[in-house]
Amino acid sequence: MSEKATLNLDGKPYEFPVITGTENEKGIDIGKLRAQTGYVTFDEGYKNTGATSSGITFLNGEKGILRYRGYAIEDLAEKSSFTEVMYLLLYGELPTAEELRKFENQLTQHTLVHEDLVKVFEVFPTGSHPMGQLMTQLSALSSFYPESLNPQKSPDQLNLTIIRLLAKMPTICAMIQKKGKGHPVLYPQNRFDYVSNFLYMTFGNVTEEYTPDPVIVDAMNKLLILHADHEQNCSTSTVRIVGSSHANLYASIAAGVAALWGPRHGGANQEVLEMLEHIRDIDKGDVKKVVAEAKDKKRLLFGFGHRVYKNFDPRAKILKVACDNVLAKLGVNDPLLAIAKELEAAALEDPYFIERKLYPNVDFYSGLIYKAMGFPTPMFTVLFALGRLPGWVSQWKELRGKNEDIGRPRQIYTGPTLRPFVAIKERK
Ligand code: CMC
């Protein structure tokens, strides 16, 4: 017999089906709650709301588990490449060698962006934040590919729209960095793989040959894999809700970029580095004082805490080790790393952080690696977006495949009740 949950309201019992996921997580299906009882559920910040069922990413915050399509993040970060993970997220299985070759070849064929899109950069004032530029460029893609506006696309057309976006993203991200420096943009080179091409367009120079450093290529692959999906987080939920109105892929992803930009979400990686610099320069390295101020709610410790992970963030664990390795291999001795480690140790032994289960998250160490690689701080969240793109796209594709209902939450109204209109001359 299928499991039911009983709710007593106004002395009357109502039964609702319980749904169970493949990892045995359970949800009460309240789809008919309002129709049957007149009530809605109230869950500010969606802390207890399963907005969808999804077969892409499994996350257990209590146990610190993260898996894409059933594969452990630790295995993928260690043994896979970013393009392989992209394929896995999008199509549900790890590719064979031939499937991967074809997929990478498709990506290589679509890396160029329309020259008019390059001109869009000219209208941004110097110093414009890279995330604002990224949102604009991604939504502009819909103007260059108007066929993407049709929600009734054939699977082949849909796949082409997806491939175009995945292929052009590194080109656009690299151009943002080049434009920020006032340097000429570099066009993609088909001899490079996806990640090396991005590094070439970002760090290469028109004046000389560029050979990607294998240490940086490897670290970049790892970072992108670790960011590739994270189930129904703020930006992914945004992508899904925008996509549920049948808005086109490019517009939906641009909305996801907007959500990611916030300092409580992906924008935290920029904030972490700026916080560490502040601790070094203004707080004179006094980590104890910083922790005390965080406990007094005078400041937030960026890179700490997570809505879902209440044990540890498995991505942060991998990145802590990667950070040590990359900095050592690149011969970078960054005093900020010592401050980060001191801060982590001080927070982890403090009852305030222990009681609230606040652990370092993915953003805590990523910025130090990006900095060692040579990325400017304002680019950090763009790198998060580059990594998260296949996750957003896969979630959008899944939603559209299921033709999910339009996302439209309800509310509990707390404003004034009906009152008579007062003519302007009579208002006080
Ligand atoms: N520093 C100090 N106190 C904190 C922090 C922090 N980073 N995070 C949470 N708290 C406190 C918070 O003040 C609250 O205390 P109290 O119980 O006394 O009111 C308690 O911990 C619970 O916090 P919450 O805000 O209810 O937790 P949440 O699940 O709503 O928020 C969060 C999660 C990530 C938004 C929050 O921890 C935060 O703002 N962290 C800093 C920003 C950050 O690093 N964000 C990146 C998240 S991981 C990457 C990503 O997914 O984008």
XYZ file of C-alpha atoms and ligand atoms in Angstrom:
480
model
C 0.000 0.000 0.000
C 1.377 3.401 -0.873
C 2.415 5.637 2.001
C 0.141 8.582 2.960
C 0.525 11.612 5.216
C -2.482 12.756 7.213
C -3.082 16.398 8.000
C -5.779 17.508 10.447
C -7.272 20.887 9.653
C -10.327 22.384 11.336
C -10.990 18.990 12.881
C -11.007 17.191 9.555
C -8.337 14.698 8.354
C -6.896 15.000 4.831
C -4.609 12.439 3.217
C -1.745 13.257 0.898
C 0.487 10.834 -1.020
C 4.109 10.443 0.049
C 6.582 10.282 -2.821
C 9.968 8.581 -2.440
C 13.106 9.268 -4.461
C 15.678 6.699 -5.575
C 17.901 7.601 -2.598
C 14.891 7.128 -0.291
C 14.315 10.808 0.387
C 10.655 11.493 1.016
C 8.250 14.290 0.172
C 4.582 14.923 0.863
C 2.785 15.636 -2.392
C 0.576 18.601 -1.522
C -0.424 19.272 -5.149
C -4.123 19.094 -4.194
C -3.823 20.814 -0.787
C -5.372 24.139 -1.765
C -8.116 22.601 -3.863
C -9.099 20.281 -0.993
C -8.574 22.505 2.049
C -8.269 26.137 0.898
C -4.848 26.295 2.619
C -1.413 26.723 1.056
C 1.911 25.759 2.630
C 4.120 28.599 3.863
C 7.878 28.129 3.437
C 9.863 31.334 3.082
C 13.167 30.673 1.310
C 11.851 27.249 0.207
C 13.790 25.514 2.989
C 11.372 22.558 2.989
C 9.987 22.672 -0.509
C 10.734 20.153 -3.229
C 9.957 22.228 -6.314
C 10.479 19.409 -8.786
C 11.651 15.831 -9.184
C 14.974 15.563 -10.968
C 17.257 12.767 -12.129
C 20.398 14.868 -12.500
C 22.125 15.607 -9.197
C 21.859 13.961 -5.795
C 22.910 15.864 -2.719
C 22.799 14.802 0.923
C 23.762 17.786 3.054
C 23.898 15.866 6.331
C 26.362 13.306 4.973
C 28.253 15.672 2.641
C 27.368 13.682 -0.503
C 27.259 15.150 -4.011
C 26.725 12.999 -7.123
C 26.020 13.812 -10.764
C 23.824 11.150 -12.393
C 24.918 8.706 -9.682
C 28.671 9.333 -9.953
C 30.505 10.601 -6.851
C 31.898 14.137 -7.191
C 35.218 12.882 -5.788
C 35.554 10.364 -8.667
C 34.523 12.865 -11.314
C 36.909 15.550 -10.024
C 39.776 13.057 -9.940
C 39.196 10.974 -13.064
C 37.050 12.932 -15.505
C 37.254 16.020 -17.710
C 34.843 18.958 -17.824
C 33.542 18.064 -21.308
C 32.901 14.501 -20.167
C 30.942 15.825 -17.171
C 29.015 18.191 -19.440
C 28.002 15.217 -21.575
C 27.039 13.219 -18.480
C 24.829 15.984 -17.114
C 23.191 16.695 -20.458
C 22.603 13.196 -21.764
C 22.547 11.122 -18.551
C 25.477 8.737 -19.238
C 29.248 8.982 -19.390
C 30.216 9.097 -23.069
C 32.109 6.397 -24.919
C 35.373 7.581 -26.512
C 33.548 8.017 -29.848
C 30.614 9.907 -28.292
C 33.007 12.227 -26.485
C 34.999 12.855 -29.659
C 31.817 13.791 -31.531
C 30.561 15.993 -28.688
C 33.865 17.844 -28.391
C 33.956 18.225 -32.148
C 30.470 19.779 -32.125
C 31.560 22.207 -29.412
C 34.658 23.146 -31.423
C 32.495 23.956 -34.468
C 30.449 26.600 -32.632
C 32.960 28.561 -30.563
C 32.944 31.731 -32.677
C 30.530 34.492 -31.734
C 28.913 36.900 -34.201
C 31.107 39.950 -34.778
C 28.200 42.224 -33.805
C 28.185 40.567 -30.395
C 31.850 41.559 -29.987
C 30.752 45.153 -30.664
C 28.308 44.989 -27.742
C 31.350 45.169 -25.444
C 32.059 48.665 -26.744
C 29.008 50.125 -24.998
C 29.993 49.030 -21.489
C 31.715 51.698 -19.397
C 35.278 50.841 -18.332
C 35.226 48.831 -15.119
C 31.728 47.339 -15.692
C 31.323 44.264 -13.573
C 31.966 41.100 -15.632
C 28.746 39.452 -14.411
C 26.597 42.302 -15.763
C 28.398 41.964 -19.092
C 27.898 38.202 -19.089
C 24.140 38.525 -18.518
C 23.858 41.004 -21.376
C 25.903 38.921 -23.784
C 23.997 35.725 -23.031
C 20.580 37.285 -23.449
C 21.847 38.966 -26.633
C 22.500 35.494 -28.099
C 18.729 35.112 -28.495
C 18.830 38.001 -31.013
C 21.491 36.259 -33.063
C 19.677 32.918 -33.024
C 15.973 33.863 -33.286
C 15.035 30.235 -33.965
C 15.832 29.627 -30.275
C 12.722 31.677 -29.410
C 10.409 28.948 -30.647
C 9.420 26.810 -27.663
C 8.254 23.940 -29.921
C 11.706 23.051 -31.189
C 12.615 19.671 -32.622
C 15.153 17.701 -30.511
C 17.867 18.457 -33.093
C 17.161 22.196 -33.038
C 17.120 22.169 -29.263
C 20.430 20.341 -29.154
C 21.964 22.871 -31.547
C 20.804 25.754 -29.333
C 22.395 24.020 -26.352
C 25.666 23.245 -28.159
C 25.921 26.827 -29.377
C 25.543 28.147 -25.861
C 28.047 25.723 -24.324
C 30.531 26.395 -27.139
C 30.284 30.197 -27.041
C 30.359 30.592 -23.280
C 34.188 30.303 -22.916
C 34.635 32.725 -25.841
C 32.335 35.289 -24.219
C 33.879 34.851 -20.749
C 37.411 35.236 -22.137
C 36.383 38.342 -24.099
C 35.036 39.909 -20.910
C 38.442 39.497 -19.273
C 40.297 40.804 -22.348
C 37.993 43.816 -22.658
C 38.449 44.510 -18.938
C 42.191 44.770 -19.527
C 41.765 46.817 -22.682
C 43.516 44.074 -24.697
C 42.439 42.816 -28.123
C 40.213 39.762 -27.957
C 41.593 36.433 -29.135
C 39.506 34.211 -31.372
C 39.104 30.521 -30.530
C 41.595 28.039 -31.953
C 40.361 24.616 -33.033
C 43.645 22.962 -32.067
C 42.791 23.403 -28.373
C 40.351 21.415 -26.235
C 37.476 23.236 -24.499
C 39.337 24.212 -21.331
C 42.689 24.954 -23.023
C 40.887 27.103 -25.573
C 39.336 29.159 -22.784
C 42.743 29.588 -21.137
C 44.320 30.545 -24.463
C 41.639 33.171 -25.175
C 41.969 34.502 -21.609
C 45.727 34.441 -20.993
C 47.128 34.247 -24.524
C 48.319 37.316 -26.328
C 48.286 38.400 -29.965
C 51.989 39.074 -29.704
C 53.223 35.577 -28.925
C 52.601 31.828 -29.022
C 50.624 30.361 -26.149
C 51.044 26.918 -24.635
C 48.578 26.102 -21.864
C 50.235 25.065 -18.604
C 49.089 21.470 -17.843
C 48.904 22.308 -14.114
C 46.433 25.112 -14.845
C 44.458 23.036 -17.388
C 44.095 20.248 -14.851
C 43.086 22.595 -12.018
C 40.613 24.416 -14.270
C 38.980 21.123 -15.275
C 38.627 20.217 -11.596
C 37.166 23.586 -10.645
C 34.657 23.526 -13.491
C 33.600 19.946 -12.668
C 33.065 20.833 -9.003
C 30.806 23.732 -9.979
C 28.939 21.944 -12.776
C 25.645 21.298 -10.970
C 24.152 21.565 -7.515
C 20.486 20.583 -7.808
C 17.842 23.209 -6.974
C 20.020 26.091 -5.723
C 19.045 29.747 -6.164
C 20.343 30.222 -9.727
C 19.203 26.798 -10.958
C 15.726 27.332 -9.530
C 15.736 30.699 -11.310
C 16.676 29.049 -14.605
C 13.908 26.491 -14.103
C 11.241 29.009 -13.155
C 12.099 31.275 -16.091
C 12.225 28.241 -18.391
C 8.824 27.133 -17.102
C 7.251 30.175 -18.785
C 8.730 28.773 -22.038
C 11.234 31.633 -22.227
C 14.119 30.693 -24.531
C 17.283 28.998 -23.263
C 19.527 32.060 -23.572
C 17.123 34.279 -21.588
C 16.652 31.585 -18.934
C 20.415 31.187 -18.492
C 20.944 34.975 -18.355
C 18.446 35.004 -15.456
C 20.470 32.259 -13.759
C 23.608 34.392 -14.121
C 21.770 37.261 -12.399
C 20.857 35.020 -9.465
C 24.392 33.643 -9.237
C 25.866 37.136 -9.026
C 24.557 37.744 -5.493
C 27.124 37.593 -2.650
C 25.108 34.945 -0.796
C 25.424 32.674 -3.836
C 28.189 32.587 -6.483
C 29.245 36.185 -5.801
C 30.676 34.873 -2.526
C 33.887 33.730 -4.272
C 34.796 37.338 -5.070
C 33.734 38.391 -1.556
C 35.954 35.718 0.052
C 39.087 37.006 -1.606
C 38.229 40.615 -0.806
C 37.508 39.567 2.790
C 40.906 37.830 3.089
C 42.623 40.930 1.689
C 40.702 43.066 4.172
C 41.820 40.806 7.024
C 45.422 41.108 5.834
C 45.412 44.877 5.228
C 42.857 46.395 7.597
C 42.490 43.828 10.396
C 46.272 43.266 10.349
C 45.752 39.503 10.242
C 43.801 39.450 13.512
C 41.643 36.410 12.749
C 40.314 36.146 16.325
C 38.837 39.655 16.035
C 37.219 38.752 12.702
C 35.601 35.626 14.182
C 34.384 37.625 17.198
C 32.814 40.239 14.894
C 31.119 37.509 12.844
C 29.651 36.072 16.065
C 28.384 39.560 16.987
C 26.691 39.711 13.567
C 28.861 42.692 12.641
C 30.159 40.894 9.560
C 29.505 37.757 7.564
C 32.271 35.237 7.010
C 32.060 34.753 3.269
C 32.806 31.205 2.173
C 31.184 29.793 5.333
C 27.773 28.208 5.714
C 25.462 26.552 3.275
C 21.723 26.143 3.005
C 21.980 22.419 2.396
C 25.375 21.221 3.675
C 25.175 20.957 7.452
C 28.229 18.753 7.815
C 30.837 19.748 5.251
C 30.810 20.785 1.620
C 32.520 17.907 -0.272
C 33.595 20.388 -2.955
C 35.438 22.512 -0.369
C 37.273 19.409 0.883
C 38.568 18.661 -2.624
C 39.422 22.302 -3.262
C 41.405 22.697 -0.046
C 43.780 19.952 -1.203
C 43.766 21.258 -4.798
C 44.610 24.750 -3.562
C 47.722 23.514 -1.745
C 48.790 21.481 -4.794
C 48.199 24.165 -7.405
C 49.913 26.917 -5.443
C 52.893 24.625 -4.786
C 53.120 23.497 -8.427
C 52.878 27.079 -9.682
C 55.432 28.178 -7.090
C 52.985 30.734 -5.658
C 53.441 31.658 -2.015
C 50.276 33.576 -1.175
C 50.036 34.850 2.424
C 46.235 34.888 1.972
C 46.295 31.071 2.023
C 47.778 31.119 5.533
C 45.083 33.608 6.630
C 42.372 31.407 5.084
C 43.653 28.342 6.951
C 43.890 30.240 10.225
C 40.357 31.562 9.772
C 39.016 28.113 8.960
C 40.703 26.587 12.019
C 39.481 29.387 14.319
C 35.898 29.098 13.050
C 35.794 25.315 13.154
C 36.669 25.176 16.842
C 34.277 27.949 17.858
C 30.915 26.912 19.408
C 29.039 29.574 17.357
C 30.093 27.916 14.095
C 29.830 24.380 15.485
C 26.274 24.867 16.780
C 25.120 26.456 13.520
C 26.944 23.831 11.459
C 28.849 26.473 9.502
C 31.666 24.911 7.466
C 33.762 26.283 4.598
C 31.869 26.041 1.317
C 33.009 25.728 -2.321
C 33.771 29.445 -2.518
C 36.224 29.456 0.372
C 39.259 28.091 -1.469
C 38.327 28.519 -5.153
C 39.262 32.217 -5.262
C 42.787 31.527 -4.028
C 43.291 29.091 -6.904
C 41.808 31.520 -9.463
C 44.092 34.245 -8.111
C 47.152 31.988 -8.390
C 46.165 31.237 -11.992
C 46.083 34.967 -12.750
C 42.363 35.751 -12.918
C 41.306 39.201 -11.676
C 38.949 39.020 -8.661
C 35.831 40.413 -10.428
C 36.103 37.493 -12.897
C 35.685 34.835 -10.202
C 31.888 34.618 -10.382
C 32.069 34.430 -14.179
C 34.227 31.318 -13.710
C 31.550 29.884 -11.418
C 28.991 30.562 -14.185
C 31.223 28.879 -16.781
C 31.298 25.790 -14.586
C 27.609 25.881 -13.675
C 26.418 26.316 -17.272
C 26.022 22.586 -18.128
C 24.045 22.103 -14.912
C 21.683 24.980 -15.687
C 21.246 23.765 -19.261
C 20.598 20.159 -18.191
C 18.033 21.265 -15.612
C 16.327 23.497 -18.207
C 16.305 20.624 -20.705
C 14.854 18.224 -18.131
C 12.091 20.686 -17.204
C 11.148 21.302 -20.812
C 11.268 17.575 -21.580
C 8.720 16.942 -18.829
C 6.724 20.025 -19.896
C 6.459 21.003 -16.244
C 3.756 23.460 -15.177
C 4.630 27.133 -15.099
C 6.330 27.992 -11.783
C 3.945 30.223 -9.889
C 4.178 30.202 -6.062
C 1.334 31.527 -3.898
C 1.639 33.925 -0.963
C 0.054 34.871 2.325
C -1.086 38.445 1.834
C -0.206 40.773 4.743
C -1.056 44.187 3.228
C -4.060 46.429 3.969
C -7.553 45.058 3.490
C -10.021 46.859 1.186
C -10.169 50.601 1.855
C -11.964 53.445 0.091
C -10.080 55.454 -2.543
C -9.259 58.997 -1.345
C -9.131 61.816 -3.903
C -5.683 63.483 -4.047
C -6.822 66.845 -2.655
C -8.311 65.122 0.375
C -5.177 63.119 1.247
C -3.183 64.195 4.315
N 29.071 33.941 8.832
C 28.542 34.165 10.086
N 27.344 33.690 10.473
C 26.649 32.974 9.566
C 27.142 32.704 8.277
C 28.395 33.227 7.920
N 28.906 33.006 6.711
N 26.237 31.965 7.595
C 25.208 31.779 8.421
N 25.450 32.372 9.632
C 24.591 32.336 10.826
C 23.338 33.183 10.630
O 23.555 34.514 11.078
C 22.345 32.433 11.483
O 22.624 32.733 12.833
P 21.425 32.784 13.939
O 20.959 31.377 14.069
O 22.091 33.327 15.161
O 20.373 33.710 13.391
C 22.724 30.969 11.282
O 24.128 30.988 10.954
C 21.951 30.267 10.159
O 22.132 31.022 8.974
P 21.065 31.196 7.826
O 21.292 32.523 7.169
O 19.698 30.903 8.345
O 21.463 30.042 6.828
P 20.929 29.887 5.364
O 20.899 28.443 5.100
O 19.679 30.668 5.173
O 22.058 30.640 4.477
C 24.027 31.061 3.281
C 23.084 29.996 3.847
C 25.039 30.368 2.353
C 23.247 32.092 2.463
C 24.765 31.754 4.457
O 25.454 30.795 5.211
C 25.718 32.838 3.966
O 25.285 33.962 3.700
N 27.064 32.523 3.836
C 28.040 33.472 3.349
C 27.936 33.612 1.842
C 28.513 32.407 1.120
O 29.611 31.959 1.409
N 27.768 31.925 0.123
C 28.194 30.824 -0.731
C 27.350 29.594 -0.573
S 28.081 28.128 -1.336
C 28.164 28.442 -3.015
C 26.846 28.672 -3.649
O 25.981 27.789 -3.592
O 26.667 29.719 -4.242
